Amino acid sequence: MKVMVIGGGGREHAIIKKLKENKEITALYALPGNGGIAQDATVVPIGAKDLDGIVSFARENAIEYAVVAPDDPLALGCVDRLEEIGIPCFGPKANAAIIESSKVFAKNLMKKYGIPTAAYEVFDRAEQALAYLETAPLPTVIKADGLALGKGVIIANTLPEAKAAVKEIMEDKKFGESGSRIVIEEFLTGPEVSVLSFTDGETVVPMISSMDHKRAGDGDTGLNTGGMGTIAPNPYYTDQIARECMDTIFLPTVRAMKKEGRPFKGCLYFGLMLTANGPKVIEYNCRFGDPETQVVLPLLESDLFTVMRAVTAGTLQDTPVRFSKKAACCVIMASNGYPASYEKGFPITIPDKTKPCVYVAGAEQKDGTLVTSGGRVLGVTAVEDGLEQAIKTAYAAVETIHFENAYYRHDIGARALKAGEANGI
Ligand code: AMP
Ligand code: GLY
């Protein structure tokens, strides 16, 4: 079977490596892929947002199945376009991808169907938002409605900060049209958990839980990033909490989307906060998380392609999805300066005997050498019997991998390890 994966980061590399385990796949393409993915799939220089290019490539190359991984093409309707020409896809149509691409849609859905989330107000005029802030409790959370590369959320501790955020988003259009509407919501506290799930629109199968580390610096300091590392499973996410989430969040969300005439098929990502008043939804993503995928898929024991096709066919209920009892840790090696400005073009050396899996996020081939080309460059994932060893193995490998200006956090998994010990895990 000829399969193509849309996207070109570490998440797509993890998906591709897992798909390669299926022997029915005879050709695997990545659009656009990257210099590291090129070792595992045929990379094709067509951008993930170039829907016309993607459709032509699929037609000309008789592609039989497509995995659309990033949020932009999903929101633009890549799955709709491919299905129109008869290509089965893994990923939601645009009318369901809206669960991520519009925070206002997601919040209103949760309110309508009683799904626990932070209390909120929606504004489409700056004056009204500024007036509301005068009496809103602090800290307060301000979110641009649309996609903003993970940067559209501002937590304001003071009134002047909050007002400045509203002005930046709504008047200066810092995130473009994404900010013509905003959500102002209640500030919640508690451990965060990422739960990715497979859903065919009826059945929802949560994958193993994980924990992201979004801030750039050790000890959760510095700027928000796309994610500096992940661990799985997340020790805060007990079996009891998992059952509660299934009853109050996962199933209600999938049923709500169906009821709204927007059945969701693909990977639905629940960003949760475990508050003193129970688990609440912080955000939905309409896709696999990055770098959550780099710890979740290595622990998947079932065949990914079989599960994906069951999602597409609507037969997930009859398809076993098993995860290993082991633990995984992924440390992101980034370019120093990320998420602000950074230099690129530095050669990367990875020793041949590296035991952990190295997923390539931002690198290209130049004259036969892999060189850095992005903010997040590599994701180094170790799988071991326990979390402590997974962390040790991942960091031991990171220390042997070199490129100029490499930067990584030193404490990926440290908080989880403490929490796990406290919970007797
Ligand atoms: P998001 O881009 O929606 O994932 O938000 C980025 C980060 O902002 C989340 O991972 C949380 O740490 C934080 N955040 C978002 N919403 C809230 C909230 N209502 N209360 C507290 N923290 C939040
Ligand atoms: N790691 C968070 C995300 O993929 O949105």
mmCIF file with all atom_site columns, C-alpha atoms in Angstrom, residues 7 10 24 51 76 104 117 138 145 149 203 207 234 248 251 297 303 312 319 340 367 369 396 403-404 408:
data_model
loop_
_atom_site.group_PDB
_atom_site.id
_atom_site.type_symbol
_atom_site.label_atom_id
_atom_site.label_alt_id
_atom_site.label_comp_id
_atom_site.label_asym_id
_atom_site.label_entity_id
_atom_site.label_seq_id
_atom_site.pdbx_PDB_ins_code
_atom_site.Cartn_x
_atom_site.Cartn_y
_atom_site.Cartn_z
_atom_site.occupancy
_atom_site.B_iso_or_equiv
_atom_site.pdbx_formal_charge
_atom_site.auth_seq_id
_atom_site.auth_comp_id
_atom_site.auth_asym_id
_atom_site.auth_atom_id
_atom_site.pdbx_PDB_model_num
ATOM 1  C CA . GLY A 1 7   ? 3.898   17.242 8.001  1.00 0.00 ? 7   GLY A CA 1
ATOM 2  C CA . GLY A 1 10  ? 9.400   15.194 15.216 1.00 0.00 ? 10  GLY A CA 1
ATOM 3  C CA . GLU A 1 24  ? 1.578   -4.023 4.028  1.00 0.00 ? 24  GLU A CA 1
ATOM 4  C CA . LEU A 1 51  ? -3.497  21.543 -0.488 1.00 0.00 ? 51  LEU A CA 1
ATOM 5  C CA . LEU A 1 76  ? -7.841  24.148 5.927  1.00 0.00 ? 76  LEU A CA 1
ATOM 6  C CA . VAL A 1 104 ? -14.667 30.014 21.051 1.00 0.00 ? 104 VAL A CA 1
ATOM 7  C CA . THR A 1 117 ? -13.650 23.573 31.728 1.00 0.00 ? 117 THR A CA 1
ATOM 8  C CA . LEU A 1 138 ? -6.624  37.818 38.813 1.00 0.00 ? 138 LEU A CA 1
ATOM 9  C CA . ASP A 1 145 ? -9.697  32.534 19.238 1.00 0.00 ? 145 ASP A CA 1
ATOM 10 C CA . LEU A 1 149 ? 1.374   28.572 16.823 1.00 0.00 ? 149 LEU A CA 1
ATOM 11 C CA . THR A 1 203 ? -15.834 4.950  20.102 1.00 0.00 ? 203 THR A CA 1
ATOM 12 C CA . MET A 1 207 ? -3.793  6.354  24.569 1.00 0.00 ? 207 MET A CA 1
ATOM 13 C CA . ASN A 1 234 ? 1.837   10.662 33.595 1.00 0.00 ? 234 ASN A CA 1
ATOM 14 C CA . THR A 1 248 ? -17.200 13.451 32.082 1.00 0.00 ? 248 THR A CA 1
ATOM 15 C CA . LEU A 1 251 ? -17.226 10.329 25.685 1.00 0.00 ? 251 LEU A CA 1
ATOM 16 C CA . LEU A 1 297 ? 3.744   5.896  20.055 1.00 0.00 ? 297 LEU A CA 1
ATOM 17 C CA . ASP A 1 303 ? 0.026   -1.954 14.969 1.00 0.00 ? 303 ASP A CA 1
ATOM 18 C CA . THR A 1 312 ? -11.156 5.663  9.226  1.00 0.00 ? 312 THR A CA 1
ATOM 19 C CA . THR A 1 319 ? -9.921  -3.224 17.235 1.00 0.00 ? 319 THR A CA 1
ATOM 20 C CA . ALA A 1 340 ? 12.845  33.454 20.033 1.00 0.00 ? 340 ALA A CA 1
ATOM 21 C CA . ASP A 1 367 ? 25.908  17.934 1.039  1.00 0.00 ? 367 ASP A CA 1
ATOM 22 C CA . THR A 1 369 ? 25.307  15.983 6.243  1.00 0.00 ? 369 THR A CA 1
ATOM 23 C CA . ALA A 1 396 ? 22.942  9.807  28.604 1.00 0.00 ? 396 ALA A CA 1
ATOM 24 C CA . PHE A 1 403 ? 25.652  20.300 17.320 1.00 0.00 ? 403 PHE A CA 1
ATOM 25 C CA . GLU A 1 404 ? 26.793  23.846 17.929 1.00 0.00 ? 404 GLU A CA 1
ATOM 26 C CA . TYR A 1 408 ? 17.977  21.378 26.267 1.00 0.00 ? 408 TYR A CA 1
#
